[in-house]
mmCIF file of C-alpha atoms in Angstrom:
data_model
loop_
_atom_site.group_PDB
_atom_site.id
_atom_site.type_symbol
_atom_site.label_atom_id
_atom_site.label_comp_id
_atom_site.label_asym_id
_atom_site.label_seq_id
_atom_site.Cartn_x
_atom_site.Cartn_y
_atom_site.Cartn_z
ATOM 1 C CA ARG A 662 -19.912 0.843 3.555
ATOM 2 C CA PRO A 663 -20.433 -0.876 6.915
ATOM 3 C CA PHE A 664 -23.729 -2.470 7.848
ATOM 4 C CA LEU A 665 -25.616 -1.972 11.081
ATOM 5 C CA PRO A 666 -25.632 -4.950 13.444
ATOM 6 C CA GLN A 667 -28.636 -7.244 13.329
ATOM 7 C CA ILE A 668 -31.669 -6.066 15.247
ATOM 8 C CA LYS A 669 -32.439 -8.503 18.032
ATOM 9 C CA PRO A 670 -35.727 -9.146 19.782
ATOM 10 C CA LEU A 671 -36.281 -7.909 23.310
ATOM 11 C CA SER A 672 -35.786 -10.241 26.239
ATOM 12 C CA PHE A 673 -39.094 -11.611 27.481
ATOM 13 C CA GLU A 674 -38.841 -9.416 30.595
ATOM 14 C CA ALA A 675 -38.181 -6.291 28.501
ATOM 15 C CA ALA A 676 -41.116 -7.176 26.217
ATOM 16 C CA GLN A 677 -43.377 -7.540 29.284
ATOM 17 C CA ALA A 678 -42.144 -4.189 30.603
ATOM 18 C CA THR A 679 -42.891 -2.578 27.226
ATOM 19 C CA TRP A 680 -46.378 -4.110 27.282
ATOM 20 C CA ASN A 681 -46.988 -2.891 30.839
ATOM 21 C CA ASP A 682 -45.761 0.625 30.040
ATOM 22 C CA ILE A 683 -48.388 0.867 27.310
ATOM 23 C CA CYS A 684 -51.438 -0.791 28.828
ATOM 24 C CA ASP A 685 -50.771 -1.214 32.571
ATOM 25 C CA PHE A 686 -51.601 -4.916 32.908
ATOM 26 C CA ASN A 687 -50.186 -8.314 32.112
ATOM 27 C CA ASP A 688 -51.805 -11.749 32.162
ATOM 28 C CA VAL A 689 -51.360 -15.233 30.742
ATOM 29 C CA HIS A 690 -52.786 -14.170 27.348
ATOM 30 C CA SER A 691 -50.538 -11.130 27.031
ATOM 31 C CA ASP A 692 -47.569 -13.399 27.805
ATOM 32 C CA LYS A 693 -48.727 -15.814 25.079
ATOM 33 C CA LEU A 694 -48.985 -12.918 22.610
ATOM 34 C CA ILE A 695 -45.514 -11.641 23.498
ATOM 35 C CA ARG A 696 -44.060 -15.111 22.955
ATOM 36 C CA ALA A 697 -46.034 -15.610 19.723
ATOM 37 C CA VAL A 698 -44.378 -12.540 18.200
ATOM 38 C CA ASP A 699 -40.921 -13.567 19.461
ATOM 39 C CA CYS A 700 -40.612 -10.380 21.553
ATOM 40 C CA VAL A 701 -40.267 -8.226 18.424
ATOM 41 C CA PRO A 702 -40.457 -4.630 19.731
ATOM 42 C CA LEU A 703 -42.807 -3.271 17.049
ATOM 43 C CA ALA A 704 -45.149 -6.271 17.338
ATOM 44 C CA VAL A 705 -45.261 -6.066 21.154
ATOM 45 C CA THR A 706 -45.955 -2.331 20.961
ATOM 46 C CA LEU A 707 -48.757 -2.739 18.431
ATOM 47 C CA LEU A 708 -50.392 -5.555 20.406
ATOM 48 C CA ALA A 709 -50.163 -3.639 23.682
ATOM 49 C CA ASN A 710 -51.807 -0.652 22.019
ATOM 50 C CA LEU A 711 -54.629 -2.902 20.858
ATOM 51 C CA ALA A 712 -54.932 -4.289 24.406
ATOM 52 C CA GLN A 713 -55.921 -0.849 25.619
ATOM 53 C CA SER A 714 -59.314 -1.356 23.997
ATOM 54 C CA GLU A 715 -59.603 -5.140 23.690
ATOM 55 C CA SER A 716 -58.819 -7.891 26.185
ATOM 56 C CA SER A 717 -55.609 -9.825 25.766
ATOM 57 C CA GLU A 718 -57.720 -13.005 25.681
ATOM 58 C CA ALA A 719 -59.675 -11.651 22.699
ATOM 59 C CA LEU A 720 -56.425 -10.582 21.029
ATOM 60 C CA TRP A 721 -54.982 -14.069 21.574
ATOM 61 C CA THR A 722 -58.032 -15.563 19.855
ATOM 62 C CA ARG A 723 -57.700 -13.069 16.996
ATOM 63 C CA TRP A 724 -53.955 -13.842 16.688
ATOM 64 C CA GLY A 725 -54.880 -17.449 15.936
ATOM 65 C CA CYS A 726 -56.902 -16.310 12.913
ATOM 66 C CA GLU A 727 -55.319 -13.073 11.740
ATOM 67 C CA GLN A 728 -51.654 -13.278 12.764
ATOM 68 C CA THR A 729 -49.733 -10.377 11.178
ATOM 69 C CA GLU A 730 -52.982 -8.788 9.966
ATOM 70 C CA LEU A 731 -53.658 -8.079 13.635
ATOM 71 C CA LEU A 732 -50.388 -6.163 13.973
ATOM 72 C CA ARG A 733 -51.469 -2.813 12.668
ATOM 73 C CA ILE A 734 -52.994 0.331 13.950
ATOM 74 C CA HIS A 735 -55.806 1.505 11.706
ATOM 75 C CA GLY A 736 -55.083 4.687 9.843
ATOM 76 C CA PRO A 737 -52.360 5.590 7.379
ATOM 77 C CA GLU A 738 -50.199 2.705 6.246
ATOM 78 C CA HIS A 739 -46.825 3.326 7.881
ATOM 79 C CA ARG A 740 -43.911 1.085 8.833
ATOM 80 C CA LEU A 741 -44.327 2.002 12.516
ATOM 81 C CA SER A 742 -48.079 1.338 12.642
ATOM 82 C CA ASN A 743 -48.296 -1.804 10.512
ATOM 83 C CA ILE A 744 -45.852 -4.688 10.766
ATOM 84 C CA ASP A 745 -46.839 -5.901 7.284
ATOM 85 C CA VAL A 746 -45.706 -2.557 5.839
ATOM 86 C CA SER A 747 -42.444 -2.796 7.759
ATOM 87 C CA ILE A 748 -41.737 -6.302 6.426
ATOM 88 C CA GLN A 749 -42.780 -5.376 2.893
ATOM 89 C CA LEU A 750 -40.378 -2.401 2.912
ATOM 90 C CA SER A 751 -37.533 -4.779 3.753
ATOM 91 C CA LEU A 752 -38.537 -7.202 1.005
ATOM 92 C CA GLN A 753 -38.847 -4.458 -1.602
ATOM 93 C CA GLY A 754 -35.624 -2.701 -0.628
ATOM 94 C CA PRO A 755 -32.801 -2.418 -3.156
ATOM 95 C CA ARG A 756 -30.976 -5.496 -1.827
ATOM 96 C CA LEU A 757 -33.865 -7.943 -2.242
ATOM 97 C CA ARG A 758 -36.468 -6.654 -4.673
ATOM 98 C CA ASP A 759 -34.972 -8.270 -7.786
ATOM 99 C CA ASP A 760 -33.349 -11.256 -6.091
ATOM 100 C CA ASP A 761 -35.843 -14.032 -6.797
ATOM 101 C CA ALA A 762 -33.506 -16.803 -5.620
ATOM 102 C CA THR A 763 -33.110 -15.166 -2.201
ATOM 103 C CA LEU A 764 -36.849 -14.632 -1.862
ATOM 104 C CA GLN A 765 -37.510 -18.264 -2.825
ATOM 105 C CA PHE A 766 -34.958 -19.499 -0.294
ATOM 106 C CA PHE A 767 -36.437 -17.159 2.316
ATOM 107 C CA GLY A 768 -39.901 -18.579 1.649
ATOM 108 C CA LEU A 769 -38.495 -22.076 2.128
ATOM 109 C CA LEU A 770 -36.746 -21.071 5.369
ATOM 110 C CA CYS A 771 -40.021 -19.617 6.668
ATOM 111 C CA THR A 772 -41.709 -23.013 6.397
ATOM 112 C CA LEU A 773 -39.339 -24.310 9.089
ATOM 113 C CA PRO A 774 -40.701 -23.080 12.455
ATOM 114 C CA GLN A 775 -37.494 -23.964 14.308
ATOM 115 C CA GLY A 776 -35.239 -22.795 11.503
ATOM 116 C CA MET A 777 -32.449 -24.637 9.718
ATOM 117 C CA PRO A 778 -29.396 -26.022 11.520
ATOM 118 C CA GLU A 779 -26.341 -24.168 10.209
ATOM 119 C CA ALA A 780 -24.535 -27.494 9.864
ATOM 120 C CA ARG A 781 -27.132 -28.611 7.290
ATOM 121 C CA ILE A 782 -26.993 -25.480 5.116
ATOM 122 C CA PRO A 783 -24.232 -26.869 2.830
ATOM 123 C CA ILE A 784 -26.301 -30.032 2.266
ATOM 124 C CA VAL A 785 -29.400 -27.985 1.407
ATOM 125 C CA ALA A 786 -27.342 -25.668 -0.814
ATOM 126 C CA GLU A 787 -25.940 -28.624 -2.752
ATOM 127 C CA ALA A 788 -29.346 -30.317 -3.083
ATOM 128 C CA LEU A 789 -30.981 -27.121 -4.406
ATOM 129 C CA ARG A 790 -28.004 -25.747 -6.350
ATOM 130 C CA ALA A 791 -29.771 -25.887 -9.724
ATOM 131 C CA GLN A 792 -33.035 -24.366 -8.455
ATOM 132 C CA LEU A 793 -31.632 -21.880 -5.911
ATOM 133 C CA PRO A 794 -28.073 -20.903 -6.730
ATOM 134 C CA GLY A 795 -26.144 -18.867 -4.204
ATOM 135 C CA ILE A 796 -27.841 -19.879 -0.956
ATOM 136 C CA ALA A 797 -24.839 -18.629 1.061
ATOM 137 C CA HIS A 798 -25.219 -15.214 -0.586
ATOM 138 C CA SER A 799 -28.972 -15.296 0.119
ATOM 139 C CA ILE A 800 -28.353 -16.031 3.793
ATOM 140 C CA THR A 801 -25.931 -13.114 4.052
ATOM 141 C CA LEU A 802 -28.488 -10.757 2.495
ATOM 142 C CA LEU A 803 -31.279 -11.946 4.767
ATOM 143 C CA LYS A 804 -29.099 -11.394 7.831
ATOM 144 C CA GLN A 805 -28.034 -7.941 6.622
ATOM 145 C CA CYS A 806 -31.693 -6.983 6.166
ATOM 146 C CA SER A 807 -32.519 -8.339 9.673
ATOM 147 C CA LEU A 808 -34.956 -10.827 8.161
ATOM 148 C CA ALA A 809 -33.041 -13.882 9.426
ATOM 149 C CA TYR A 810 -30.635 -14.510 12.288
ATOM 150 C CA VAL A 811 -28.608 -17.303 13.864
ATOM 151 C CA THR A 812 -29.578 -18.527 17.322
ATOM 152 C CA GLU A 813 -27.150 -19.415 20.084
ATOM 153 C CA ASP A 814 -27.649 -23.091 19.275
ATOM 154 C CA ARG A 815 -26.645 -22.382 15.642
ATOM 155 C CA PHE A 816 -29.987 -22.467 13.819
ATOM 156 C CA LEU A 817 -30.757 -20.044 10.996
ATOM 157 C CA CYS A 818 -34.150 -18.651 12.023
ATOM 158 C CA VAL A 819 -36.827 -16.136 11.130
ATOM 159 C CA LEU A 820 -38.855 -14.217 13.719
ATOM 160 C CA SER A 821 -42.452 -15.345 14.044
ATOM 161 C CA PRO A 822 -44.205 -12.247 12.596
ATOM 162 C CA ILE A 823 -41.951 -12.314 9.533
ATOM 163 C CA ARG A 824 -42.397 -16.076 9.101
ATOM 164 C CA HIS A 825 -46.211 -15.764 9.261
ATOM 165 C CA TYR A 826 -46.151 -12.877 6.806
ATOM 166 C CA MET A 827 -44.037 -14.827 4.298
ATOM 167 C CA ILE A 828 -46.127 -17.990 4.578
ATOM 168 C CA THR A 829 -49.293 -15.983 3.935
ATOM 169 C CA ARG A 830 -48.056 -13.653 1.204
ATOM 170 C CA TYR A 831 -45.240 -15.604 -0.469
ATOM 171 C CA PRO A 832 -46.165 -19.288 -0.349
ATOM 172 C CA VAL A 833 -43.388 -21.593 -1.438
ATOM 173 C CA SER A 834 -43.729 -22.790 -4.977
ATOM 174 C CA TYR A 835 -42.378 -26.212 -5.682
ATOM 175 C CA ILE A 836 -38.790 -25.600 -6.552
#
């Protein structure tokens, strides 16, 4: 069956417009927050909702300490009110839940803030073949689950909220 196309982040202007629609103001700290979450729609929405009762400067300070923990609305745990729940649902879905090699590779990819140049993937795959077989398959799965994407300059990347979540919850073990 066909897969949906990858979900892409908002443009910075669209993320600012989303923020402004929710909390009616924008400043240097709200812009920093929008950039810190790579314009991910759910993350921008959750932060803007928090900014209705807390300054964007205070949220920026909290982001430095809490990161994805900040991206939730208190109340029932739901994928649309807690970015951690949303990410966890993707990781525990039928495609990934029993695929330890993909999760290990994903953890490794998340340690690279700028991502991995596509041209170097074959070199990495060969170097880690014994420890992480099937890296090409892992990359395909991660893209299909919208957990990784390729930038215009041909880097395999992970969006900031997902990368922070993985680093915190799934630290890389020495392969």
